[in-house]
Structure formats: structure tokens, C-alpha cells
């Protein structure tokens, strides 16, 4: 059974989808903890599911690296990244760049979901950037996290056609409708050994 730690900053609808999937005993992964960098509304989903949650604020530490060390230790306390089974860390709407020390600690068992077809539109405003560029098609990418910003090997992608005149919020919502099942399916494939994170290649 794959042990999964989920990191969030916002509403946590991707987290909610993972928790719902993992509530089925047939799902091959368990969400063992949820971490956040802030008082994220999505932490309520962890509480509702009875999954331990913690907030570790970067502002409480002298450096991003130190924040990353404390975050890593909190995750490892729940059995992810320790012992013979590596487990998996899922960044699902964490709006922070994980520092290099943290990435090295868990790599390659560390994935992110991003609302664009990487390598297009990396960074915090992917949906806005796709609209500003006049993209006809955008989508979502689930990828392995490396030390860059949204640069790691792509695992799965799904595409969404941009509708004329739609707002950033409307497009993001339509992307998220695909993103949630794609993330759940990717975690399932990792848990079943159908996706080999170590063998994933850079885009
Ligand atoms: C997702 O679209 C994720 O890719 C992006 O932020 C959004 C988080 O949504 N980085 P939620 O908090 O899971 O609802």
C-alpha cells in the first residue's frame, strides 16, 4: 500500500478527490498526512476524512531550506520517505517552490499537478498566461518535481480547448475537472507500479 503525503495551499479540491478515491479499500494508496504552508481552506477535507494535517509556515524560518527541512521531517513522521518503501509526496496546489534539499530528500517520489501543458506556461499564473498568449488549447500536466520550476519529467497530460471569451476562473475550473481524475489515476498507476518515477524522462 503506497503511503501518500499531500501538500496544498488552497481549496484542496484535488486533495478531496484523492481522499475520496483512497476511501475505497480497493484503491492501492492511502493518504497518510496533509501539509500546508498556510491556513488553507482545503485542510478541512483532511479533517473531515480523519487524516492528520499540519501547517508549516515559511515565514517562521530563516530560510526556504530550513522550512523545507521541517516540512520533510513532518512528512517523514508519517512514514513517507522513510523505510524500505519510499511512499509519495503529492504537491496538489501547493503554491510554493519546494527547496532543493527537500526535492533531493524525496526525489523521484515527488509529483506535482500543474494547470497547463508543460513545458508551456510554467509558474504560478499558468491559466492566465495561456489566455494572454491566445492559446487555443491548454490543459494539465502531472509531473515529477525536480529542482526547477515546473520543469520535471512529465507523467500524464490532458488537454482542454479554450473557449472564446472565457475568463481565467472559468477556464481553470474546466481544467480542474480533468485535473482531479488525472491526478487520482496517476497516483493509482504509481501505486500499482505501472508508472516508474525513476524512469520518467525530462520533457
Ligand atoms: C490546481 O489547478 C493546481 O494545478 C494549481 O492550483 C490548483 C489547486 O486547486 N497549482 P485545488 O486547491 O486542488 O482545488
mmCIF file of C-alpha atoms and ligand atoms in Angstrom:
data_model
loop_
_atom_site.group_PDB
_atom_site.id
_atom_site.type_symbol
_atom_site.label_atom_id
_atom_site.label_comp_id
_atom_site.label_asym_id
_atom_site.label_seq_id
_atom_site.Cartn_x
_atom_site.Cartn_y
_atom_site.Cartn_z
ATOM 1 C CA UNK A 1 0.000 0.000 0.000
ATOM 2 C CA UNK A 2 1.560 3.282 -1.134
ATOM 3 C CA UNK A 3 1.691 5.925 1.609
ATOM 4 C CA UNK A 4 0.952 9.384 0.240
ATOM 5 C CA UNK A 5 1.538 12.837 1.738
ATOM 6 C CA UNK A 6 -0.398 15.652 0.033
ATOM 7 C CA UNK A 7 0.712 19.300 0.109
ATOM 8 C CA UNK A 8 -1.787 22.101 -0.524
ATOM 9 C CA UNK A 9 -2.178 25.880 -0.229
ATOM 10 C CA UNK A 10 -5.772 26.498 -1.296
ATOM 11 C CA UNK A 11 -9.213 24.984 -1.587
ATOM 12 C CA UNK A 12 -7.907 21.455 -1.921
ATOM 13 C CA UNK A 13 -10.321 20.025 -4.493
ATOM 14 C CA UNK A 14 -7.520 17.797 -5.814
ATOM 15 C CA UNK A 15 -6.853 16.656 -2.246
ATOM 16 C CA UNK A 16 -10.567 15.954 -1.825
ATOM 17 C CA UNK A 17 -10.549 13.803 -4.976
ATOM 18 C CA UNK A 18 -7.556 11.834 -3.691
ATOM 19 C CA UNK A 19 -9.184 11.338 -0.287
ATOM 20 C CA UNK A 20 -12.406 10.132 -1.923
ATOM 21 C CA UNK A 21 -10.514 7.676 -4.121
ATOM 22 C CA UNK A 22 -8.430 6.411 -1.212
ATOM 23 C CA UNK A 23 -11.543 5.842 0.905
ATOM 24 C CA UNK A 24 -12.196 2.830 -1.337
ATOM 25 C CA UNK A 25 -10.311 -0.125 0.165
ATOM 26 C CA UNK A 26 -9.535 -1.280 -3.385
ATOM 27 C CA UNK A 27 -7.518 1.884 -4.094
ATOM 28 C CA UNK A 28 -3.820 0.975 -3.850
ATOM 29 C CA UNK A 29 -2.720 4.109 -1.936
ATOM 30 C CA UNK A 30 -3.534 5.763 1.404
ATOM 31 C CA UNK A 31 -3.342 9.459 2.217
ATOM 32 C CA UNK A 32 -1.395 9.427 5.487
ATOM 33 C CA UNK A 33 -0.986 13.183 6.035
ATOM 34 C CA UNK A 34 -1.723 16.586 4.542
ATOM 35 C CA UNK A 35 0.643 19.531 4.852
ATOM 36 C CA UNK A 36 0.248 23.190 4.038
ATOM 37 C CA UNK A 37 2.282 26.387 4.105
ATOM 38 C CA UNK A 38 -0.734 28.409 5.240
ATOM 39 C CA UNK A 39 -4.201 28.243 6.814
ATOM 40 C CA UNK A 40 -5.544 26.593 3.638
ATOM 41 C CA UNK A 41 -9.333 26.092 3.457
ATOM 42 C CA UNK A 42 -8.630 22.669 1.939
ATOM 43 C CA UNK A 43 -7.270 21.411 5.258
ATOM 44 C CA UNK A 44 -10.936 20.906 6.195
ATOM 45 C CA UNK A 45 -11.020 17.960 3.763
ATOM 46 C CA UNK A 46 -8.226 16.265 5.728
ATOM 47 C CA UNK A 47 -10.060 16.875 8.981
ATOM 48 C CA UNK A 48 -13.324 15.507 7.557
ATOM 49 C CA UNK A 49 -11.500 12.358 6.436
ATOM 50 C CA UNK A 50 -9.694 11.958 9.751
ATOM 51 C CA UNK A 51 -6.281 12.397 8.122
ATOM 52 C CA UNK A 52 -3.588 14.191 10.170
ATOM 53 C CA UNK A 53 -2.786 17.668 8.876
ATOM 54 C CA UNK A 54 -0.149 20.263 9.687
ATOM 55 C CA UNK A 55 0.767 23.819 8.736
ATOM 56 C CA UNK A 56 4.423 24.756 8.385
ATOM 57 C CA UNK A 57 4.829 28.419 7.511
ATOM 58 C CA UNK A 58 7.936 29.545 5.594
ATOM 59 C CA UNK A 59 7.840 32.868 7.463
ATOM 60 C CA UNK A 60 8.616 31.062 10.706
ATOM 61 C CA UNK A 61 12.063 30.011 9.427
ATOM 62 C CA UNK A 62 15.252 31.828 8.498
ATOM 63 C CA UNK A 63 15.500 30.284 5.036
ATOM 64 C CA UNK A 64 13.494 28.305 2.492
ATOM 65 C CA UNK A 65 15.877 25.403 3.020
ATOM 66 C CA UNK A 66 15.153 25.342 6.749
ATOM 67 C CA UNK A 67 11.410 25.454 6.038
ATOM 68 C CA UNK A 68 11.879 22.532 3.651
ATOM 69 C CA UNK A 69 13.750 20.521 6.278
ATOM 70 C CA UNK A 70 10.982 20.986 8.831
ATOM 71 C CA UNK A 71 8.335 20.123 6.223
ATOM 72 C CA UNK A 72 10.284 16.996 5.221
ATOM 73 C CA UNK A 73 10.575 15.885 8.835
ATOM 74 C CA UNK A 74 6.829 16.341 9.391
ATOM 75 C CA UNK A 75 6.073 14.191 6.340
ATOM 76 C CA UNK A 76 8.606 11.531 7.344
ATOM 77 C CA UNK A 77 6.944 11.262 10.757
ATOM 78 C CA UNK A 78 4.006 9.739 8.889
ATOM 79 C CA UNK A 79 6.161 7.097 7.221
ATOM 80 C CA UNK A 80 6.601 8.750 3.823
ATOM 81 C CA UNK A 81 10.216 8.916 2.652
ATOM 82 C CA UNK A 82 11.499 6.596 5.349
ATOM 83 C CA UNK A 83 11.976 2.843 5.495
ATOM 84 C CA UNK A 84 12.100 0.394 2.612
ATOM 85 C CA UNK A 85 9.048 1.812 0.784
ATOM 86 C CA UNK A 86 9.632 5.370 -0.439
ATOM 87 C CA UNK A 87 5.993 6.470 -0.434
ATOM 88 C CA UNK A 88 4.930 9.508 -2.446
ATOM 89 C CA UNK A 89 4.668 13.254 -1.873
ATOM 90 C CA UNK A 90 1.981 14.952 -3.996
ATOM 91 C CA UNK A 91 2.029 18.705 -4.437
ATOM 92 C CA UNK A 92 -1.635 19.394 -5.268
ATOM 93 C CA UNK A 93 -1.982 23.151 -5.351
ATOM 94 C CA UNK A 94 0.952 23.956 -3.062
ATOM 95 C CA UNK A 95 1.791 27.499 -4.170
ATOM 96 C CA UNK A 96 5.453 27.337 -3.098
ATOM 97 C CA UNK A 97 8.619 26.181 -4.777
ATOM 98 C CA UNK A 98 9.982 23.276 -2.774
ATOM 99 C CA UNK A 99 13.633 23.957 -1.900
ATOM 100 C CA UNK A 100 16.421 21.792 -3.399
ATOM 101 C CA UNK A 101 17.149 19.959 -0.127
ATOM 102 C CA UNK A 102 13.500 18.874 0.117
ATOM 103 C CA UNK A 103 13.470 17.749 -3.513
ATOM 104 C CA UNK A 104 16.661 15.709 -3.044
ATOM 105 C CA UNK A 105 15.179 14.092 0.075
ATOM 106 C CA UNK A 106 12.155 12.645 -1.740
ATOM 107 C CA UNK A 107 13.155 12.591 -5.438
ATOM 108 C CA UNK A 108 11.870 10.991 -7.619
ATOM 109 C CA UNK A 109 8.922 10.081 -5.369
ATOM 110 C CA UNK A 110 7.620 13.618 -5.514
ATOM 111 C CA UNK A 111 4.996 14.790 -8.039
ATOM 112 C CA UNK A 112 3.113 17.967 -8.863
ATOM 113 C CA UNK A 113 -0.015 18.836 -10.779
ATOM 114 C CA UNK A 114 0.109 21.961 -12.934
ATOM 115 C CA UNK A 115 -2.784 23.601 -14.846
ATOM 116 C CA UNK A 116 -1.107 23.854 -18.268
ATOM 117 C CA UNK A 117 0.531 21.654 -20.864
ATOM 118 C CA UNK A 118 4.126 21.898 -19.661
ATOM 119 C CA UNK A 119 6.649 22.960 -20.828
ATOM 120 C CA UNK A 120 4.187 25.725 -21.809
ATOM 121 C CA UNK A 121 3.175 28.208 -19.107
ATOM 122 C CA UNK A 122 5.155 27.189 -16.019
ATOM 123 C CA UNK A 123 4.820 29.227 -12.817
ATOM 124 C CA UNK A 124 2.026 30.470 -10.603
ATOM 125 C CA UNK A 125 -0.245 32.008 -13.308
ATOM 126 C CA UNK A 126 -0.444 29.218 -15.863
ATOM 127 C CA UNK A 127 -4.117 29.681 -16.768
ATOM 128 C CA UNK A 128 -3.808 33.458 -17.057
ATOM 129 C CA UNK A 129 -0.650 33.082 -19.154
ATOM 130 C CA UNK A 130 -2.313 30.631 -21.550
ATOM 131 C CA UNK A 131 -5.222 33.062 -22.063
ATOM 132 C CA UNK A 132 -2.870 36.025 -22.502
ATOM 133 C CA UNK A 133 -0.930 34.096 -25.132
ATOM 134 C CA UNK A 134 -4.146 33.411 -27.054
ATOM 135 C CA UNK A 135 -3.707 29.644 -26.718
ATOM 136 C CA UNK A 136 -6.412 27.593 -28.460
ATOM 137 C CA UNK A 137 -5.592 24.570 -26.330
ATOM 138 C CA UNK A 138 -4.221 24.205 -22.818
ATOM 139 C CA UNK A 139 -4.626 21.550 -20.153
ATOM 140 C CA UNK A 140 -2.994 19.912 -17.192
ATOM 141 C CA UNK A 141 0.296 18.131 -16.528
ATOM 142 C CA UNK A 142 1.202 15.752 -13.726
ATOM 143 C CA UNK A 143 4.982 15.619 -13.475
ATOM 144 C CA UNK A 144 7.874 14.573 -11.293
ATOM 145 C CA UNK A 145 9.261 17.515 -9.324
ATOM 146 C CA UNK A 146 12.895 18.394 -9.910
ATOM 147 C CA UNK A 147 14.836 21.396 -8.661
ATOM 148 C CA UNK A 148 13.443 23.728 -11.354
ATOM 149 C CA UNK A 149 10.054 25.461 -11.511
ATOM 150 C CA UNK A 150 7.605 23.072 -13.229
ATOM 151 C CA UNK A 151 10.439 21.516 -15.247
ATOM 152 C CA UNK A 152 10.483 17.861 -14.136
ATOM 153 C CA UNK A 153 9.642 14.811 -16.258
ATOM 154 C CA UNK A 154 6.039 14.676 -17.480
ATOM 155 C CA UNK A 155 3.985 11.674 -16.357
ATOM 156 C CA UNK A 156 0.496 12.387 -17.698
ATOM 157 C CA UNK A 157 -1.250 15.216 -19.543
ATOM 158 C CA UNK A 158 -4.811 16.043 -20.562
ATOM 159 C CA UNK A 159 -5.881 18.798 -22.951
ATOM 160 C CA UNK A 160 -8.672 21.368 -22.749
ATOM 161 C CA UNK A 161 -9.825 23.570 -25.615
ATOM 162 C CA UNK A 162 -10.006 27.243 -24.703
ATOM 163 C CA UNK A 163 -13.459 28.748 -25.352
ATOM 164 C CA UNK A 164 -13.679 32.217 -26.872
ATOM 165 C CA UNK A 165 -14.223 34.900 -24.245
ATOM 166 C CA UNK A 166 -13.945 32.686 -21.206
ATOM 167 C CA UNK A 167 -12.432 34.057 -18.019
ATOM 168 C CA UNK A 168 -9.406 32.732 -16.168
ATOM 169 C CA UNK A 169 -11.671 31.363 -13.425
ATOM 170 C CA UNK A 170 -13.962 29.583 -15.929
ATOM 171 C CA UNK A 171 -11.056 28.016 -17.801
ATOM 172 C CA UNK A 172 -9.291 26.998 -14.588
ATOM 173 C CA UNK A 173 -12.475 25.322 -13.346
ATOM 174 C CA UNK A 174 -12.788 23.331 -16.593
ATOM 175 C CA UNK A 175 -9.112 22.332 -16.340
ATOM 176 C CA UNK A 176 -9.623 21.220 -12.745
ATOM 177 C CA UNK A 177 -12.488 18.948 -13.783
ATOM 178 C CA UNK A 178 -9.923 16.969 -15.796
ATOM 179 C CA UNK A 179 -7.079 17.520 -13.355
ATOM 180 C CA UNK A 180 -8.693 15.749 -10.409
ATOM 181 C CA UNK A 181 -9.289 12.387 -12.138
ATOM 182 C CA UNK A 182 -5.923 12.614 -13.912
ATOM 183 C CA UNK A 183 -4.122 13.068 -10.585
ATOM 184 C CA UNK A 184 -6.064 10.217 -8.973
ATOM 185 C CA UNK A 185 -5.292 7.958 -11.944
ATOM 186 C CA UNK A 186 -1.592 8.893 -11.867
ATOM 187 C CA UNK A 187 -1.327 8.102 -8.149
ATOM 188 C CA UNK A 188 -3.099 4.789 -8.804
ATOM 189 C CA UNK A 189 -0.632 3.887 -11.571
ATOM 190 C CA UNK A 190 2.355 4.813 -9.383
ATOM 191 C CA UNK A 191 0.968 2.701 -6.528
ATOM 192 C CA UNK A 192 0.465 -0.260 -8.848
ATOM 193 C CA UNK A 193 3.980 0.070 -10.248
ATOM 194 C CA UNK A 194 2.602 0.865 -13.703
ATOM 195 C CA UNK A 195 4.416 4.195 -13.763
ATOM 196 C CA UNK A 196 8.101 4.199 -12.907
ATOM 197 C CA UNK A 197 9.039 7.599 -11.500
ATOM 198 C CA UNK A 198 12.773 6.908 -11.649
ATOM 199 C CA UNK A 199 12.498 6.142 -15.368
ATOM 200 C CA UNK A 200 10.417 9.226 -16.253
ATOM 201 C CA UNK A 201 12.281 11.432 -18.660
ATOM 202 C CA UNK A 202 12.520 15.184 -18.804
ATOM 203 C CA UNK A 203 10.103 16.827 -21.278
HETATM 204 C C1 LIG B 1 -4.808 23.301 -9.336
HETATM 205 O O1 LIG B 1 -5.292 23.659 -10.603
HETATM 206 C C2 LIG B 1 -3.310 23.140 -9.338
HETATM 207 O O2 LIG B 1 -2.809 22.596 -10.508
HETATM 208 C C3 LIG B 1 -2.867 24.570 -9.198
HETATM 209 O O3 LIG B 1 -3.742 25.101 -8.239
HETATM 210 C C4 LIG B 1 -4.983 24.425 -8.323
HETATM 211 C C5 LIG B 1 -5.319 23.915 -6.952
HETATM 212 O O4 LIG B 1 -6.666 23.565 -6.856
HETATM 213 N N1 LIG B 1 -1.486 24.679 -8.867
HETATM 214 P P1 LIG B 1 -7.257 22.863 -5.561
HETATM 215 O O5 LIG B 1 -6.714 23.601 -4.335
HETATM 216 O O6 LIG B 1 -6.805 21.418 -5.583
HETATM 217 O O7 LIG B 1 -8.740 22.982 -5.695
#
